[in-house]
Amino acid sequence: IEVEAELVRLLDVFNRLAWRVARQLDPGYAVAEETFVAADAKLHVDAFENYVRGLVELAGAERIRHLKEAVRLNPDFNPAWLALGRAYFESQQYELAAATFAKLPKTDPSAREAKFYQGLSYFYTGSYVKAEDAFAFVTTILPLPEVVNNQGVAASRHGRDGGPMFEQAIASDLNDADYHFNLGVSLRRRGDLSGAARELEQTL
């Protein structure tokens, strides 16, 4: 497959190649080529270049520098916002990470991933109410037991009863000791000593 264009239309080349590969793999692929290409019509080549450089850069500071430049050049470039949030998170700049993940709209395909890491970022900075809300967004779409458990822990940290969430996590994964331990602590706080002992035995 060959596609030719001027350098300033480099993204058109990438997208046309991608569309043709998709059509070869799936002849029934229903999206028209021009529609496929138009999805990145507002994306500047220099923003895409900085995005790619940010993904492959090994040094954390340089990765962040390139990704910040990518979103400066294209403020609506959601993959770059996600990558920048991950870069802040990996460098333990959790407040910046949480603020960056918030840039992705809830309708974006990566919103679940962004909200999950935003929840962790809030948790690590002690913003437990915001952490619970972020995890709750994820669990309404994809109720994975590890996320439900995180939601319960965040709820417990700001005085709410996380027990029902721990029970939900256990129902999905009976063998995870952390879920039983967290439920045991929650039951102890309720005054249910026998229930707490049962869950701690399961933990052991």
Tab-separated table of C-alpha atoms in Angstrom:
chain	number	residue	atom	x	y	z
A	1	ILE	CA	0.000	0.000	0.000
A	2	GLU	CA	1.395	3.405	-0.957
A	3	VAL	CA	0.107	6.891	-0.227
A	4	GLU	CA	1.865	10.116	-1.193
A	5	ALA	CA	1.364	13.652	0.107
A	6	GLU	CA	3.280	16.751	1.130
A	7	LEU	CA	4.966	16.735	4.536
A	8	VAL	CA	2.414	19.138	6.014
A	9	ARG	CA	-0.240	16.487	5.273
A	10	LEU	CA	1.705	13.725	7.017
A	11	LEU	CA	-1.211	12.810	9.282
A	12	ASP	CA	-3.463	12.397	6.255
A	13	VAL	CA	-0.936	9.880	4.931
A	14	PHE	CA	-0.920	7.941	8.206
A	15	ASN	CA	-4.705	7.908	8.402
A	16	ARG	CA	-5.215	6.906	4.790
A	17	LEU	CA	-2.754	4.053	5.229
A	18	ALA	CA	-4.509	3.004	8.425
A	19	TRP	CA	-7.902	3.086	6.695
A	20	ARG	CA	-6.659	0.963	3.806
A	21	VAL	CA	-5.099	-1.568	6.156
A	22	ALA	CA	-8.381	-1.712	8.087
A	23	ARG	CA	-10.294	-2.327	4.853
A	24	GLN	CA	-7.919	-5.111	3.850
A	25	LEU	CA	-8.298	-6.777	7.234
A	26	ASP	CA	-12.067	-6.258	7.232
A	27	PRO	CA	-13.607	-5.615	3.783
A	28	GLY	CA	-16.873	-4.797	5.526
A	29	TYR	CA	-15.357	-1.899	7.490
A	30	ALA	CA	-18.146	0.662	7.205
A	31	VAL	CA	-16.401	3.998	7.894
A	32	ALA	CA	-15.746	5.995	4.728
A	33	GLU	CA	-12.130	6.942	4.034
A	34	GLU	CA	-12.793	10.690	4.089
A	35	THR	CA	-14.670	10.374	7.389
A	36	PHE	CA	-11.776	8.398	8.863
A	37	VAL	CA	-9.225	10.984	7.730
A	38	ALA	CA	-11.361	13.946	8.814
A	39	ALA	CA	-11.268	12.796	12.467
A	40	ASP	CA	-7.774	14.295	12.789
A	41	ALA	CA	-8.367	17.284	10.550
A	42	LYS	CA	-7.663	19.790	13.369
A	43	LEU	CA	-4.556	18.020	14.621
A	44	HIS	CA	-1.301	19.818	13.821
A	45	VAL	CA	1.702	17.810	12.666
A	46	ASP	CA	3.960	19.494	15.248
A	47	ALA	CA	1.532	18.563	18.037
A	48	PHE	CA	1.516	14.962	16.849
A	49	GLU	CA	5.317	15.001	16.649
A	50	ASN	CA	5.608	16.190	20.261
A	51	TYR	CA	3.068	13.568	21.309
A	52	VAL	CA	5.116	10.775	19.735
A	53	ARG	CA	8.333	12.158	21.209
A	54	GLY	CA	6.653	12.260	24.596
A	55	LEU	CA	5.619	8.619	24.301
A	56	VAL	CA	9.098	7.349	23.398
A	57	GLU	CA	11.183	9.664	25.602
A	58	LEU	CA	12.844	7.820	28.488
A	59	ALA	CA	13.520	10.804	30.752
A	60	GLY	CA	10.424	11.789	32.704
A	61	ALA	CA	11.043	15.534	32.527
A	62	GLU	CA	11.548	15.424	28.756
A	63	ARG	CA	8.461	13.264	28.324
A	64	ILE	CA	6.406	15.834	30.209
A	65	ARG	CA	7.944	18.713	28.253
A	66	HIS	CA	6.986	17.217	24.888
A	67	LEU	CA	3.485	16.273	25.990
A	68	LYS	CA	2.859	19.733	27.454
A	69	GLU	CA	3.879	21.201	24.115
A	70	ALA	CA	1.534	18.814	22.303
A	71	VAL	CA	-1.499	19.936	24.322
A	72	ARG	CA	-0.434	23.585	24.061
A	73	LEU	CA	-0.453	23.301	20.288
A	74	ASN	CA	-3.653	21.252	20.232
A	75	PRO	CA	-5.742	21.764	23.400
A	76	ASP	CA	-8.344	19.250	22.160
A	77	PHE	CA	-5.813	16.458	21.580
A	78	ASN	CA	-7.168	14.012	24.158
A	79	PRO	CA	-4.585	11.209	23.699
A	80	ALA	CA	-1.868	13.733	24.587
A	81	TRP	CA	-3.760	14.818	27.714
A	82	LEU	CA	-4.038	11.180	28.784
A	83	ALA	CA	-0.338	10.567	28.158
A	84	LEU	CA	0.592	13.747	30.038
A	85	GLY	CA	-1.549	12.692	32.987
A	86	ARG	CA	0.158	9.299	33.018
A	87	ALA	CA	3.566	10.993	32.897
A	88	TYR	CA	2.694	13.183	35.891
A	89	PHE	CA	1.313	10.137	37.719
A	90	GLU	CA	4.454	8.085	37.080
A	91	SER	CA	6.584	10.938	38.407
A	92	GLN	CA	4.340	11.085	41.512
A	93	GLN	CA	3.099	14.600	40.747
A	94	TYR	CA	-0.378	13.539	41.756
A	95	GLU	CA	-2.079	16.935	41.963
A	96	LEU	CA	-0.964	17.785	38.436
A	97	ALA	CA	-1.969	14.311	37.290
A	98	ALA	CA	-5.491	14.672	38.686
A	99	ALA	CA	-5.937	18.081	37.058
A	100	THR	CA	-4.630	16.776	33.740
A	101	PHE	CA	-6.876	13.710	33.660
A	102	ALA	CA	-9.814	16.055	34.226
A	103	LYS	CA	-9.156	17.539	30.779
A	104	LEU	CA	-10.578	14.439	29.116
A	105	PRO	CA	-14.362	14.617	28.629
A	106	LYS	CA	-16.425	11.774	30.063
A	107	THR	CA	-17.482	10.836	26.534
A	108	ASP	CA	-13.915	10.164	25.406
A	109	PRO	CA	-13.056	6.475	24.760
A	110	SER	CA	-10.201	6.807	27.284
A	111	ALA	CA	-12.366	8.371	29.993
A	112	ARG	CA	-12.450	5.191	32.101
A	113	GLU	CA	-8.669	4.926	32.167
A	114	ALA	CA	-8.325	8.639	32.914
A	115	LYS	CA	-10.863	8.494	35.762
A	116	PHE	CA	-9.191	5.423	37.263
A	117	TYR	CA	-5.808	7.136	37.440
A	118	GLN	CA	-7.450	10.371	38.536
A	119	GLY	CA	-9.025	8.434	41.400
A	120	LEU	CA	-5.640	7.065	42.425
A	121	SER	CA	-4.128	10.545	42.174
A	122	TYR	CA	-6.804	12.003	44.425
A	123	PHE	CA	-6.378	9.094	46.846
A	124	TYR	CA	-2.625	9.633	47.137
A	125	THR	CA	-3.174	13.320	47.920
A	126	GLY	CA	-5.835	12.601	50.543
A	127	SER	CA	-8.781	13.897	48.483
A	128	TYR	CA	-10.918	10.883	49.328
A	129	VAL	CA	-14.309	12.279	48.325
A	130	LYS	CA	-13.006	13.125	44.858
A	131	ALA	CA	-11.264	9.753	44.667
A	132	GLU	CA	-14.518	7.944	45.455
A	133	ASP	CA	-16.362	9.945	42.796
A	134	ALA	CA	-13.708	9.143	40.179
A	135	PHE	CA	-13.778	5.415	40.961
A	136	ALA	CA	-17.603	5.471	40.976
A	137	PHE	CA	-17.575	6.780	37.395
A	138	VAL	CA	-15.465	3.793	36.342
A	139	THR	CA	-17.529	1.207	38.215
A	140	THR	CA	-20.800	2.391	36.666
A	141	ILE	CA	-19.350	1.440	33.276
A	142	LEU	CA	-16.953	-1.374	34.149
A	143	PRO	CA	-17.408	-2.728	37.706
A	144	LEU	CA	-14.063	-4.485	38.039
A	145	PRO	CA	-13.552	-5.761	41.598
A	146	GLU	CA	-10.241	-3.914	42.047
A	147	VAL	CA	-11.899	-0.613	41.157
A	148	VAL	CA	-14.929	-1.312	43.350
A	149	ASN	CA	-12.532	-2.099	46.202
A	150	ASN	CA	-10.684	1.181	45.623
A	151	GLN	CA	-14.002	3.007	45.701
A	152	GLY	CA	-14.814	1.356	49.026
A	153	VAL	CA	-11.443	2.274	50.525
A	154	ALA	CA	-11.837	5.896	49.438
A	155	ALA	CA	-15.339	5.969	50.928
A	156	SER	CA	-14.048	4.524	54.211
A	157	ARG	CA	-11.271	7.092	54.407
A	158	HIS	CA	-13.768	9.954	54.561
A	159	GLY	CA	-16.112	8.314	57.044
A	160	ARG	CA	-18.554	6.430	54.841
A	161	ASP	CA	-19.275	2.697	55.089
A	162	GLY	CA	-17.379	0.966	52.304
A	163	GLY	CA	-18.711	-2.454	53.338
A	164	PRO	CA	-21.215	-2.891	50.496
A	165	MET	CA	-18.477	-2.158	47.961
A	166	PHE	CA	-16.101	-4.650	49.577
A	167	GLU	CA	-18.876	-7.244	49.505
A	168	GLN	CA	-19.410	-6.523	45.813
A	169	ALA	CA	-15.677	-6.931	45.147
A	170	ILE	CA	-15.619	-10.237	47.057
A	171	ALA	CA	-18.612	-11.511	45.070
A	172	SER	CA	-16.520	-11.049	41.918
A	173	ASP	CA	-13.280	-12.430	43.380
A	174	LEU	CA	-13.596	-14.642	46.455
A	175	ASN	CA	-9.861	-15.290	46.752
A	176	ASP	CA	-8.466	-11.767	47.080
A	177	ALA	CA	-7.242	-11.340	50.664
A	178	ASP	CA	-7.299	-7.539	50.497
A	179	TYR	CA	-11.044	-7.453	49.854
A	180	HIS	CA	-11.736	-9.707	52.859
A	181	PHE	CA	-9.419	-7.631	55.060
A	182	ASN	CA	-11.107	-4.380	54.036
A	183	LEU	CA	-14.539	-5.855	54.688
A	184	GLY	CA	-13.323	-7.119	58.072
A	185	VAL	CA	-12.208	-3.619	59.051
A	186	SER	CA	-15.528	-2.211	57.857
A	187	LEU	CA	-17.496	-4.759	59.899
A	188	ARG	CA	-15.363	-4.031	62.961
A	189	ARG	CA	-16.238	-0.375	62.653
A	190	ARG	CA	-19.922	-1.306	62.561
A	191	GLY	CA	-19.466	-3.320	65.757
A	192	ASP	CA	-19.994	-6.671	64.018
A	193	LEU	CA	-17.149	-8.510	65.747
A	194	SER	CA	-18.129	-11.993	64.615
A	195	GLY	CA	-18.421	-10.852	61.008
A	196	ALA	CA	-15.092	-9.048	61.226
A	197	ALA	CA	-13.435	-12.181	62.682
A	198	ARG	CA	-14.883	-14.294	59.869
A	199	GLU	CA	-13.485	-11.982	57.185
A	200	LEU	CA	-10.068	-11.768	58.864
A	201	GLU	CA	-9.961	-15.561	58.993
A	202	GLN	CA	-10.634	-15.545	55.259
A	203	THR	CA	-7.794	-13.065	54.850
A	204	LEU	CA	-5.386	-15.419	56.620
